């Protein structure tokens, strides 16, 4: 019988419930601010930044993407530092640092300064996302991980649901303190990062043994269960940083993640620009705030799809199709969106893409912690996210460059679809190979077609 169908003891239920609701919403808030700050440039671009700084689509795409070069350079060292110093200290440090850098965008005056600040923002944010994944993975056993990661991940689509209208409202405050609206927006979304970062230092416990809100019985169960689970991870790369970084399994997961993140960031950075193009294509004109609401539309259904798909994965155990089917749907829907005959059908198609991407991601991240632990988990998770963030650089830059070359967004969106198709194929191949080999590794025991 699957562990997912076994009766849950009262101490397990109460410990998991407390850990989930004490940690996931707060880290979700941090992730909300994180994603809003890194994608704020996408809201600023079509509402003054591109015009004021004289940017081409290629330059805008490069500015969006250069963030990931800085992020990639320090991601693995940052996650190893989190493993050494603890999540509370390191996540607080990261957040305060990126908040300060993000605030400096308020006064950017040229394309070179924009490139430098985006690069520095990537350095400042390095390690936050894999650090948060690692932190949450050390609090609950594998059978509960998809659920807690889904609650954390909901913050990402909700960033656009709430953040797009919020950013649009700040942009409409044009002239406040003598600043352009897009500059006001940058300052408005940056200050919360500093404030929440300070709170993080005092709010987050480093481990279950430091959690004052757990009873002695709940602490003992969590500590014992996590230790028992770690002892069953017999993979040769389980505790070795070098072996984890050279593991074929880690690299296969990294390539799957690459394709999904390519789709995510192409959508995140260029959806506002695509919506602003509705006026020329469909003779449909929106105010800044209305455009923000249109941009937000795909992401509310995406949050719902994320939660429901992850609940099914928690019930059944994460399988290849929990990742492969959404990636396949996204591969078809994202290029198809630009061939739709109206704004409504275009947004509907983009909504399907957003649902597909976000349904796959939290289930994907439940996998690495099943066969990696300790410093190897820190390194392996950071490597996977690093490869994904190569796509974060490539997607906006390639999208902008191909659009400049062709004059249209159809060709770059076909490229996006091709990378998401790669993710789907690799997810099913991994499931098939593991099924054929008959391996019992916890990494893939539930990953089967």
PDB file of N, CA, C and O in Angstrom, residues 47-84:
ATOM      1  N   UNK A  47       5.412  51.034 -19.964  1.00  0.00           N
ATOM      2  CA  UNK A  47       4.779  52.207 -19.343  1.00  0.00           C
ATOM      3  C   UNK A  47       5.785  53.298 -18.990  1.00  0.00           C
ATOM      4  O   UNK A  47       5.656  53.943 -17.954  1.00  0.00           O
ATOM      5  N   UNK A  48       6.767  53.474 -19.850  1.00  0.00           N
ATOM      6  CA  UNK A  48       7.663  54.612 -19.689  1.00  0.00           C
ATOM      7  C   UNK A  48       9.132  54.283 -19.679  1.00  0.00           C
ATOM      8  O   UNK A  48       9.949  55.044 -20.222  1.00  0.00           O
ATOM      9  N   UNK A  49       9.519  53.164 -19.094  1.00  0.00           N
ATOM     10  CA  UNK A  49      10.948  52.858 -18.974  1.00  0.00           C
ATOM     11  C   UNK A  49      11.595  52.702 -20.347  1.00  0.00           C
ATOM     12  O   UNK A  49      12.651  53.285 -20.612  1.00  0.00           O
ATOM     13  N   UNK A  50      10.989  51.904 -21.231  1.00  0.00           N
ATOM     14  CA  UNK A  50      11.566  51.682 -22.559  1.00  0.00           C
ATOM     15  C   UNK A  50      11.707  52.994 -23.326  1.00  0.00           C
ATOM     16  O   UNK A  50      12.756  53.273 -23.928  1.00  0.00           O
ATOM     17  N   UNK A  51      10.682  53.815 -23.284  1.00  0.00           N
ATOM     18  CA  UNK A  51      10.711  55.092 -24.002  1.00  0.00           C
ATOM     19  C   UNK A  51      11.699  56.059 -23.372  1.00  0.00           C
ATOM     20  O   UNK A  51      12.513  56.684 -24.068  1.00  0.00           O
ATOM     21  N   UNK A  52      11.663  56.202 -22.047  1.00  0.00           N
ATOM     22  CA  UNK A  52      12.516  57.174 -21.364  1.00  0.00           C
ATOM     23  C   UNK A  52      14.000  56.840 -21.507  1.00  0.00           C
ATOM     24  O   UNK A  52      14.845  57.738 -21.578  1.00  0.00           O
ATOM     25  N   UNK A  53      14.325  55.523 -21.516  1.00  0.00           N
ATOM     26  CA  UNK A  53      15.724  55.122 -21.628  1.00  0.00           C
ATOM     27  C   UNK A  53      16.121  54.788 -23.058  1.00  0.00           C
ATOM     28  O   UNK A  53      17.274  54.462 -23.321  1.00  0.00           O
ATOM     29  N   UNK A  54      15.170  54.857 -23.995  1.00  0.00           N
ATOM     30  CA  UNK A  54      15.456  54.617 -25.409  1.00  0.00           C
ATOM     31  C   UNK A  54      15.879  53.197 -25.708  1.00  0.00           C
ATOM     32  O   UNK A  54      16.846  52.971 -26.444  1.00  0.00           O
ATOM     33  N   UNK A  55      15.138  52.197 -25.188  1.00  0.00           N
ATOM     34  CA  UNK A  55      15.520  50.802 -25.333  1.00  0.00           C
ATOM     35  C   UNK A  55      14.859  50.153 -26.547  1.00  0.00           C
ATOM     36  O   UNK A  55      13.674  50.374 -26.817  1.00  0.00           O
ATOM     37  N   UNK A  56      15.609  49.317 -27.263  1.00  0.00           N
ATOM     38  CA  UNK A  56      15.019  48.433 -28.261  1.00  0.00           C
ATOM     39  C   UNK A  56      14.483  47.192 -27.541  1.00  0.00           C
ATOM     40  O   UNK A  56      14.754  46.985 -26.350  1.00  0.00           O
ATOM     41  N   UNK A  57      13.725  46.344 -28.271  1.00  0.00           N
ATOM     42  CA  UNK A  57      13.227  45.105 -27.668  1.00  0.00           C
ATOM     43  C   UNK A  57      14.382  44.205 -27.240  1.00  0.00           C
ATOM     44  O   UNK A  57      14.324  43.538 -26.196  1.00  0.00           O
ATOM     45  N   UNK A  58      15.465  44.197 -28.024  1.00  0.00           N
ATOM     46  CA  UNK A  58      16.640  43.387 -27.673  1.00  0.00           C
ATOM     47  C   UNK A  58      17.284  43.902 -26.386  1.00  0.00           C
ATOM     48  O   UNK A  58      17.647  43.110 -25.501  1.00  0.00           O
ATOM     49  N   UNK A  59      17.445  45.221 -26.262  1.00  0.00           N
ATOM     50  CA  UNK A  59      18.038  45.793 -25.053  1.00  0.00           C
ATOM     51  C   UNK A  59      17.162  45.544 -23.836  1.00  0.00           C
ATOM     52  O   UNK A  59      17.666  45.230 -22.751  1.00  0.00           O
ATOM     53  N   UNK A  60      15.845  45.669 -24.025  1.00  0.00           N
ATOM     54  CA  UNK A  60      14.941  45.390 -22.913  1.00  0.00           C
ATOM     55  C   UNK A  60      15.045  43.923 -22.499  1.00  0.00           C
ATOM     56  O   UNK A  60      15.111  43.598 -21.305  1.00  0.00           O
ATOM     57  N   UNK A  61      15.081  43.019 -23.489  1.00  0.00           N
ATOM     58  CA  UNK A  61      15.218  41.604 -23.179  1.00  0.00           C
ATOM     59  C   UNK A  61      16.531  41.294 -22.487  1.00  0.00           C
ATOM     60  O   UNK A  61      16.589  40.487 -21.564  1.00  0.00           O
ATOM     61  N   UNK A  62      17.617  41.957 -22.912  1.00  0.00           N
ATOM     62  CA  UNK A  62      18.915  41.739 -22.267  1.00  0.00           C
ATOM     63  C   UNK A  62      18.900  42.255 -20.834  1.00  0.00           C
ATOM     64  O   UNK A  62      19.432  41.607 -19.922  1.00  0.00           O
ATOM     65  N   UNK A  63      18.278  43.420 -20.612  1.00  0.00           N
ATOM     66  CA  UNK A  63      18.182  43.967 -19.256  1.00  0.00           C
ATOM     67  C   UNK A  63      17.383  43.038 -18.361  1.00  0.00           C
ATOM     68  O   UNK A  63      17.736  42.818 -17.193  1.00  0.00           O
ATOM     69  N   UNK A  64      16.291  42.474 -18.897  1.00  0.00           N
ATOM     70  CA  UNK A  64      15.504  41.523 -18.119  1.00  0.00           C
ATOM     71  C   UNK A  64      16.325  40.277 -17.810  1.00  0.00           C
ATOM     72  O   UNK A  64      16.305  39.753 -16.694  1.00  0.00           O
ATOM     73  N   UNK A  65      17.077  39.794 -18.795  1.00  0.00           N
ATOM     74  CA  UNK A  65      17.784  38.537 -18.641  1.00  0.00           C
ATOM     75  C   UNK A  65      19.100  38.603 -17.907  1.00  0.00           C
ATOM     76  O   UNK A  65      19.521  37.610 -17.295  1.00  0.00           O
ATOM     77  N   UNK A  66      19.788  39.756 -17.910  1.00  0.00           N
ATOM     78  CA  UNK A  66      21.111  39.830 -17.273  1.00  0.00           C
ATOM     79  C   UNK A  66      21.024  39.615 -15.759  1.00  0.00           C
ATOM     80  O   UNK A  66      21.995  39.232 -15.111  1.00  0.00           O
ATOM     81  N   UNK A  67      19.839  39.833 -15.212  1.00  0.00           N
ATOM     82  CA  UNK A  67      19.587  39.495 -13.809  1.00  0.00           C
ATOM     83  C   UNK A  67      20.062  38.079 -13.507  1.00  0.00           C
ATOM     84  O   UNK A  67      20.660  37.809 -12.459  1.00  0.00           O
ATOM     85  N   UNK A  68      19.799  37.152 -14.428  1.00  0.00           N
ATOM     86  CA  UNK A  68      20.050  35.743 -14.155  1.00  0.00           C
ATOM     87  C   UNK A  68      21.525  35.384 -14.225  1.00  0.00           C
ATOM     88  O   UNK A  68      21.932  34.365 -13.669  1.00  0.00           O
ATOM     89  N   UNK A  69      22.334  36.215 -14.880  1.00  0.00           N
ATOM     90  CA  UNK A  69      23.771  35.950 -14.887  1.00  0.00           C
ATOM     91  C   UNK A  69      24.323  36.137 -13.475  1.00  0.00           C
ATOM     92  O   UNK A  69      25.048  35.285 -12.950  1.00  0.00           O
ATOM     93  N   UNK A  70      23.984  37.266 -12.846  1.00  0.00           N
ATOM     94  CA  UNK A  70      24.401  37.479 -11.468  1.00  0.00           C
ATOM     95  C   UNK A  70      23.836  36.426 -10.540  1.00  0.00           C
ATOM     96  O   UNK A  70      24.522  35.932  -9.626  1.00  0.00           O
ATOM     97  N   UNK A  71      22.589  36.052 -10.769  1.00  0.00           N
ATOM     98  CA  UNK A  71      21.923  35.055  -9.927  1.00  0.00           C
ATOM     99  C   UNK A  71      22.639  33.708 -10.028  1.00  0.00           C
ATOM    100  O   UNK A  71      22.907  33.047  -9.019  1.00  0.00           O
ATOM    101  N   UNK A  72      22.953  33.314 -11.261  1.00  0.00           N
ATOM    102  CA  UNK A  72      23.581  32.015 -11.496  1.00  0.00           C
ATOM    103  C   UNK A  72      24.964  31.930 -10.850  1.00  0.00           C
ATOM    104  O   UNK A  72      25.342  30.914 -10.265  1.00  0.00           O
ATOM    105  N   UNK A  73      25.735  33.010 -10.928  1.00  0.00           N
ATOM    106  CA  UNK A  73      27.115  32.988 -10.431  1.00  0.00           C
ATOM    107  C   UNK A  73      27.196  32.643  -8.951  1.00  0.00           C
ATOM    108  O   UNK A  73      28.126  31.964  -8.515  1.00  0.00           O
ATOM    109  N   UNK A  74      26.228  33.100  -8.175  1.00  0.00           N
ATOM    110  CA  UNK A  74      26.319  32.927  -6.726  1.00  0.00           C
ATOM    111  C   UNK A  74      25.283  31.963  -6.156  1.00  0.00           C
ATOM    112  O   UNK A  74      25.208  31.797  -4.938  1.00  0.00           O
ATOM    113  N   UNK A  75      24.515  31.304  -7.008  1.00  0.00           N
ATOM    114  CA  UNK A  75      23.411  30.497  -6.485  1.00  0.00           C
ATOM    115  C   UNK A  75      23.870  29.310  -5.652  1.00  0.00           C
ATOM    116  O   UNK A  75      23.405  29.092  -4.539  1.00  0.00           O
ATOM    117  N   UNK A  76      24.784  28.507  -6.191  1.00  0.00           N
ATOM    118  CA  UNK A  76      25.252  27.341  -5.437  1.00  0.00           C
ATOM    119  C   UNK A  76      26.001  27.763  -4.169  1.00  0.00           C
ATOM    120  O   UNK A  76      25.720  27.238  -3.079  1.00  0.00           O
ATOM    121  N   UNK A  77      26.964  28.727  -4.239  1.00  0.00           N
ATOM    122  CA  UNK A  77      27.601  29.169  -2.992  1.00  0.00           C
ATOM    123  C   UNK A  77      26.595  29.708  -1.967  1.00  0.00           C
ATOM    124  O   UNK A  77      26.733  29.473  -0.774  1.00  0.00           O
ATOM    125  N   UNK A  78      25.573  30.414  -2.448  1.00  0.00           N
ATOM    126  CA  UNK A  78      24.581  30.963  -1.527  1.00  0.00           C
ATOM    127  C   UNK A  78      23.801  29.860  -0.824  1.00  0.00           C
ATOM    128  O   UNK A  78      23.555  29.920   0.387  1.00  0.00           O
ATOM    129  N   UNK A  79      23.427  28.807  -1.570  1.00  0.00           N
ATOM    130  CA  UNK A  79      22.670  27.729  -0.944  1.00  0.00           C
ATOM    131  C   UNK A  79      23.527  26.932   0.036  1.00  0.00           C
ATOM    132  O   UNK A  79      23.031  26.456   1.067  1.00  0.00           O
ATOM    133  N   UNK A  80      24.803  26.787  -0.266  1.00  0.00           N
ATOM    134  CA  UNK A  80      25.706  26.127   0.689  1.00  0.00           C
ATOM    135  C   UNK A  80      25.874  26.980   1.947  1.00  0.00           C
ATOM    136  O   UNK A  80      25.975  26.455   3.059  1.00  0.00           O
ATOM    137  N   UNK A  81      25.883  28.309   1.780  1.00  0.00           N
ATOM    138  CA  UNK A  81      25.954  29.204   2.939  1.00  0.00           C
ATOM    139  C   UNK A  81      24.694  29.081   3.785  1.00  0.00           C
ATOM    140  O   UNK A  81      24.758  29.096   5.026  1.00  0.00           O
ATOM    141  N   UNK A  82      23.535  28.947   3.133  1.00  0.00           N
ATOM    142  CA  UNK A  82      22.291  28.762   3.892  1.00  0.00           C
ATOM    143  C   UNK A  82      22.353  27.469   4.697  1.00  0.00           C
ATOM    144  O   UNK A  82      21.927  27.434   5.860  1.00  0.00           O
ATOM    145  N   UNK A  83      22.892  26.405   4.077  1.00  0.00           N
ATOM    146  CA  UNK A  83      23.029  25.137   4.802  1.00  0.00           C
ATOM    147  C   UNK A  83      23.933  25.300   6.019  1.00  0.00           C
ATOM    148  O   UNK A  83      23.679  24.710   7.075  1.00  0.00           O
ATOM    149  N   UNK A  84      24.960  26.144   5.884  1.00  0.00           N
ATOM    150  CA  UNK A  84      25.919  26.329   6.978  1.00  0.00           C
ATOM    151  C   UNK A  84      25.384  27.254   8.070  1.00  0.00           C
ATOM    152  O   UNK A  84      25.496  26.956   9.263  1.00  0.00           O
TER     153      UNK A  84
END
